[in-house]
Amino acid sequence: MAQQSRYAVVSFDANSFMEPGSMMSREQILTRMARHNVVIHSTPPSGRHVPVPPSGLSKVGDNLYCYSNPSWLPRIYRWPAVDRFANRLRSLHRRNLIRSRAGNLPRVIYLWHPLFIDEVNRYQRSLLVYHIYDDYAGLPNAAAETARQERKALEQADLVFVANAQLLRDRQRTFDRPYIHLPQGVDFEAFERVRKGTRQPTPELENIRPPRIGYVGRLNDKVDLDLVLQLARARPNYSFVFIGPVEHRELGSRAETLAQCRNVHFLGPQDYGKVPSCLSQIDVAIVPYRQEPGQWAFYGSPLKLREALAAGKPVIASSISDVDAFGDLVRSARGVEDWLAQIDQALTEGTDRACVTAKIDYARRNSWDARVSLIDSLIREHLSQQT
């Protein structure tokens, strides 16, 4: 409980939190930090978010809370001056709620997006952590203010974590300061339970003819559906399986065109607890991301890669900047013919005991538990220097 906590984590991000069927890096990290600390995550309301209670604060788990603007303090886009006043009220309301949960604990502000840097400066804090998992200013449709906000975050942060090594190098060239490379992790124990036979197989997958070429994750604009369509047409005897929500507004008619292929199967969103079982029934995992700079995935550090390795599966990914760090554990491909050749070869690799063991050993060393242990030790080290 709160009285046993070492410090309070006040987290800010622009994305939804604890969405059913999803466990992104922020959820993986914050749920583990809540084992020993009070954690309050603040996120804007979204169409996918759970209903917001009148207080704005939802209890997600032990020591773990999520704040989103309550309905009586909405954004007022039509009248900017009124919205600025309402924003001060929202900020005051949020700070009072945080104070009621965090008490007198040392307060660690954990920033996942530079959008909130001006807001967090209204809060008392012992430490500011900035966790970079994308090139926010370089993304399509990024606001002009984003570059200024990120520079301000880099100037003020006590600790800066960066998920992607290439992104870290690029940030060092534009703003010289200490950075810590913190790649994504994996929920290794969940995959161990499947290997030990404590999880049931997924019936929907059992009914799909092997070999199964699978992608697990949100199907949105970062996925190269034109490539996948060519792969599916070139290998009609392979089943291409997509597990996760489909963002039809982003993909337009491309998803419908792909769905017309008889060897393509969309299973839709699955509870996150089923992901290890789903991957255990896949023959080859794929991460077919678009590769051009400015796309979401260019600086990606995909969770899907780590999860496929934890399942001991062959995995093929587009040649995005993060893939080379995996060496022989992950095959990279560029262009349709290369992808087809890599899939064909990976199907022969799947049962090689040495390959499977190497993948699982990598995942064991790079678990989320290990990542959060490092974050916690660095935070406590900085806090101890202030006493």
PDB file of C-alpha atoms in Angstrom, residues 23-125:
ATOM      1  CA  MET A  23       0.025  -3.858 -22.772  1.00  0.00           C
ATOM      2  CA  MET A  24       2.403  -1.321 -24.243  1.00  0.00           C
ATOM      3  CA  SER A  25       5.748  -0.332 -22.727  1.00  0.00           C
ATOM      4  CA  ARG A  26       4.248   2.300 -20.429  1.00  0.00           C
ATOM      5  CA  GLU A  27       1.763  -0.228 -19.003  1.00  0.00           C
ATOM      6  CA  GLN A  28       4.468  -2.865 -18.558  1.00  0.00           C
ATOM      7  CA  ILE A  29       6.729  -0.416 -16.735  1.00  0.00           C
ATOM      8  CA  LEU A  30       4.142   1.371 -14.608  1.00  0.00           C
ATOM      9  CA  THR A  31       2.380  -1.789 -13.412  1.00  0.00           C
ATOM     10  CA  ARG A  32       5.727  -3.099 -12.169  1.00  0.00           C
ATOM     11  CA  MET A  33       6.669   0.204 -10.541  1.00  0.00           C
ATOM     12  CA  ALA A  34       3.330   0.059  -8.695  1.00  0.00           C
ATOM     13  CA  ARG A  35       4.481  -3.060  -6.848  1.00  0.00           C
ATOM     14  CA  HIS A  36       6.549  -0.841  -4.549  1.00  0.00           C
ATOM     15  CA  ASN A  37       5.349   2.705  -5.283  1.00  0.00           C
ATOM     16  CA  VAL A  38       2.199   4.748  -5.698  1.00  0.00           C
ATOM     17  CA  VAL A  39       1.727   5.334  -9.452  1.00  0.00           C
ATOM     18  CA  ILE A  40      -0.700   7.885 -10.918  1.00  0.00           C
ATOM     19  CA  HIS A  41      -0.818   7.978 -14.703  1.00  0.00           C
ATOM     20  CA  SER A  42      -2.425  10.943 -16.447  1.00  0.00           C
ATOM     21  CA  THR A  43      -3.759  10.590 -19.968  1.00  0.00           C
ATOM     22  CA  PRO A  44      -6.186  12.535 -22.159  1.00  0.00           C
ATOM     23  CA  PRO A  45      -9.604  10.961 -22.715  1.00  0.00           C
ATOM     24  CA  SER A  46      -9.975   8.956 -25.918  1.00  0.00           C
ATOM     25  CA  GLY A  47     -12.624   6.948 -27.682  1.00  0.00           C
ATOM     26  CA  ARG A  48     -10.944   3.734 -26.543  1.00  0.00           C
ATOM     27  CA  HIS A  49     -10.491   4.716 -22.909  1.00  0.00           C
ATOM     28  CA  VAL A  50     -12.629   3.241 -20.158  1.00  0.00           C
ATOM     29  CA  PRO A  51     -15.416   5.557 -18.845  1.00  0.00           C
ATOM     30  CA  VAL A  52     -14.033   8.366 -16.690  1.00  0.00           C
ATOM     31  CA  PRO A  53     -15.492   8.609 -13.153  1.00  0.00           C
ATOM     32  CA  PRO A  54     -16.652  12.015 -11.851  1.00  0.00           C
ATOM     33  CA  SER A  55     -13.388  12.477  -9.918  1.00  0.00           C
ATOM     34  CA  GLY A  56     -11.326  11.741 -13.033  1.00  0.00           C
ATOM     35  CA  LEU A  57      -9.334   9.132 -11.092  1.00  0.00           C
ATOM     36  CA  SER A  58      -9.725   5.384 -11.737  1.00  0.00           C
ATOM     37  CA  LYS A  59      -8.070   2.703  -9.622  1.00  0.00           C
ATOM     38  CA  VAL A  60      -6.483   0.274 -12.084  1.00  0.00           C
ATOM     39  CA  GLY A  61      -4.734  -1.973  -9.543  1.00  0.00           C
ATOM     40  CA  ASP A  62      -2.938  -1.965  -6.209  1.00  0.00           C
ATOM     41  CA  ASN A  63      -1.149   1.399  -5.934  1.00  0.00           C
ATOM     42  CA  LEU A  64      -1.965   2.124  -9.597  1.00  0.00           C
ATOM     43  CA  TYR A  65      -4.322   4.925 -10.686  1.00  0.00           C
ATOM     44  CA  CYS A  66      -5.230   6.553 -13.986  1.00  0.00           C
ATOM     45  CA  TYR A  67      -6.378  10.181 -14.251  1.00  0.00           C
ATOM     46  CA  SER A  68      -8.273  11.577 -17.210  1.00  0.00           C
ATOM     47  CA  ASN A  69     -10.184  14.851 -17.473  1.00  0.00           C
ATOM     48  CA  PRO A  70     -13.623  14.393 -15.899  1.00  0.00           C
ATOM     49  CA  SER A  71     -16.691  15.360 -17.924  1.00  0.00           C
ATOM     50  CA  TRP A  72     -17.245  18.499 -15.855  1.00  0.00           C
ATOM     51  CA  LEU A  73     -13.753  19.789 -16.803  1.00  0.00           C
ATOM     52  CA  PRO A  74     -13.751  19.181 -20.576  1.00  0.00           C
ATOM     53  CA  ARG A  75     -11.533  20.656 -23.245  1.00  0.00           C
ATOM     54  CA  ILE A  76     -13.198  23.723 -24.780  1.00  0.00           C
ATOM     55  CA  TYR A  77     -11.661  23.983 -28.253  1.00  0.00           C
ATOM     56  CA  ARG A  78     -14.129  26.563 -29.539  1.00  0.00           C
ATOM     57  CA  TRP A  79     -13.014  29.290 -27.110  1.00  0.00           C
ATOM     58  CA  PRO A  80      -9.228  29.121 -26.494  1.00  0.00           C
ATOM     59  CA  ALA A  81      -9.254  31.763 -23.737  1.00  0.00           C
ATOM     60  CA  VAL A  82     -11.933  29.859 -21.829  1.00  0.00           C
ATOM     61  CA  ASP A  83     -10.018  26.610 -22.390  1.00  0.00           C
ATOM     62  CA  ARG A  84      -6.837  28.124 -20.917  1.00  0.00           C
ATOM     63  CA  PHE A  85      -8.774  29.028 -17.781  1.00  0.00           C
ATOM     64  CA  ALA A  86     -10.340  25.547 -17.688  1.00  0.00           C
ATOM     65  CA  ASN A  87      -6.870  24.046 -18.111  1.00  0.00           C
ATOM     66  CA  ARG A  88      -5.709  25.807 -14.935  1.00  0.00           C
ATOM     67  CA  LEU A  89      -8.713  24.302 -13.143  1.00  0.00           C
ATOM     68  CA  ARG A  90      -7.916  20.849 -14.546  1.00  0.00           C
ATOM     69  CA  SER A  91      -4.325  21.179 -13.410  1.00  0.00           C
ATOM     70  CA  LEU A  92      -5.347  22.254  -9.896  1.00  0.00           C
ATOM     71  CA  HIS A  93      -7.855  19.406  -9.678  1.00  0.00           C
ATOM     72  CA  ARG A  94      -5.250  16.872 -10.806  1.00  0.00           C
ATOM     73  CA  ARG A  95      -2.634  18.158  -8.365  1.00  0.00           C
ATOM     74  CA  ASN A  96      -5.065  17.897  -5.448  1.00  0.00           C
ATOM     75  CA  LEU A  97      -5.931  14.310  -6.361  1.00  0.00           C
ATOM     76  CA  ILE A  98      -2.259  13.424  -6.686  1.00  0.00           C
ATOM     77  CA  ARG A  99      -1.522  14.961  -3.301  1.00  0.00           C
ATOM     78  CA  SER A 100      -4.300  12.899  -1.714  1.00  0.00           C
ATOM     79  CA  ARG A 101      -2.777   9.642  -3.021  1.00  0.00           C
ATOM     80  CA  ALA A 102       0.949  10.434  -2.878  1.00  0.00           C
ATOM     81  CA  GLY A 103       1.063  12.224   0.464  1.00  0.00           C
ATOM     82  CA  ASN A 104       4.570  13.312   1.432  1.00  0.00           C
ATOM     83  CA  LEU A 105       6.419  10.710  -0.623  1.00  0.00           C
ATOM     84  CA  PRO A 106       9.234  11.921  -2.911  1.00  0.00           C
ATOM     85  CA  ARG A 107       7.533  12.734  -6.185  1.00  0.00           C
ATOM     86  CA  VAL A 108       8.952  11.424  -9.463  1.00  0.00           C
ATOM     87  CA  ILE A 109       7.432  12.980 -12.579  1.00  0.00           C
ATOM     88  CA  TYR A 110       7.633  10.419 -15.403  1.00  0.00           C
ATOM     89  CA  LEU A 111       7.157  12.050 -18.796  1.00  0.00           C
ATOM     90  CA  TRP A 112       6.400   9.851 -21.819  1.00  0.00           C
ATOM     91  CA  HIS A 113       5.687  12.683 -24.273  1.00  0.00           C
ATOM     92  CA  PRO A 114       7.045  16.267 -24.411  1.00  0.00           C
ATOM     93  CA  LEU A 115       3.496  17.608 -24.896  1.00  0.00           C
ATOM     94  CA  PHE A 116       3.163  17.793 -21.096  1.00  0.00           C
ATOM     95  CA  ILE A 117       6.411  19.559 -20.180  1.00  0.00           C
ATOM     96  CA  ASP A 118       4.711  22.899 -19.471  1.00  0.00           C
ATOM     97  CA  GLU A 119       2.041  21.176 -17.394  1.00  0.00           C
ATOM     98  CA  VAL A 120       4.455  19.163 -15.229  1.00  0.00           C
ATOM     99  CA  ASN A 121       6.347  22.326 -14.319  1.00  0.00           C
ATOM    100  CA  ARG A 122       3.317  23.258 -12.208  1.00  0.00           C
ATOM    101  CA  TYR A 123       3.979  20.266  -9.937  1.00  0.00           C
ATOM    102  CA  GLN A 124       6.305  19.887  -7.001  1.00  0.00           C
ATOM    103  CA  ARG A 125       8.810  17.184  -7.813  1.00  0.00           C
TER     104      ARG A 125
END
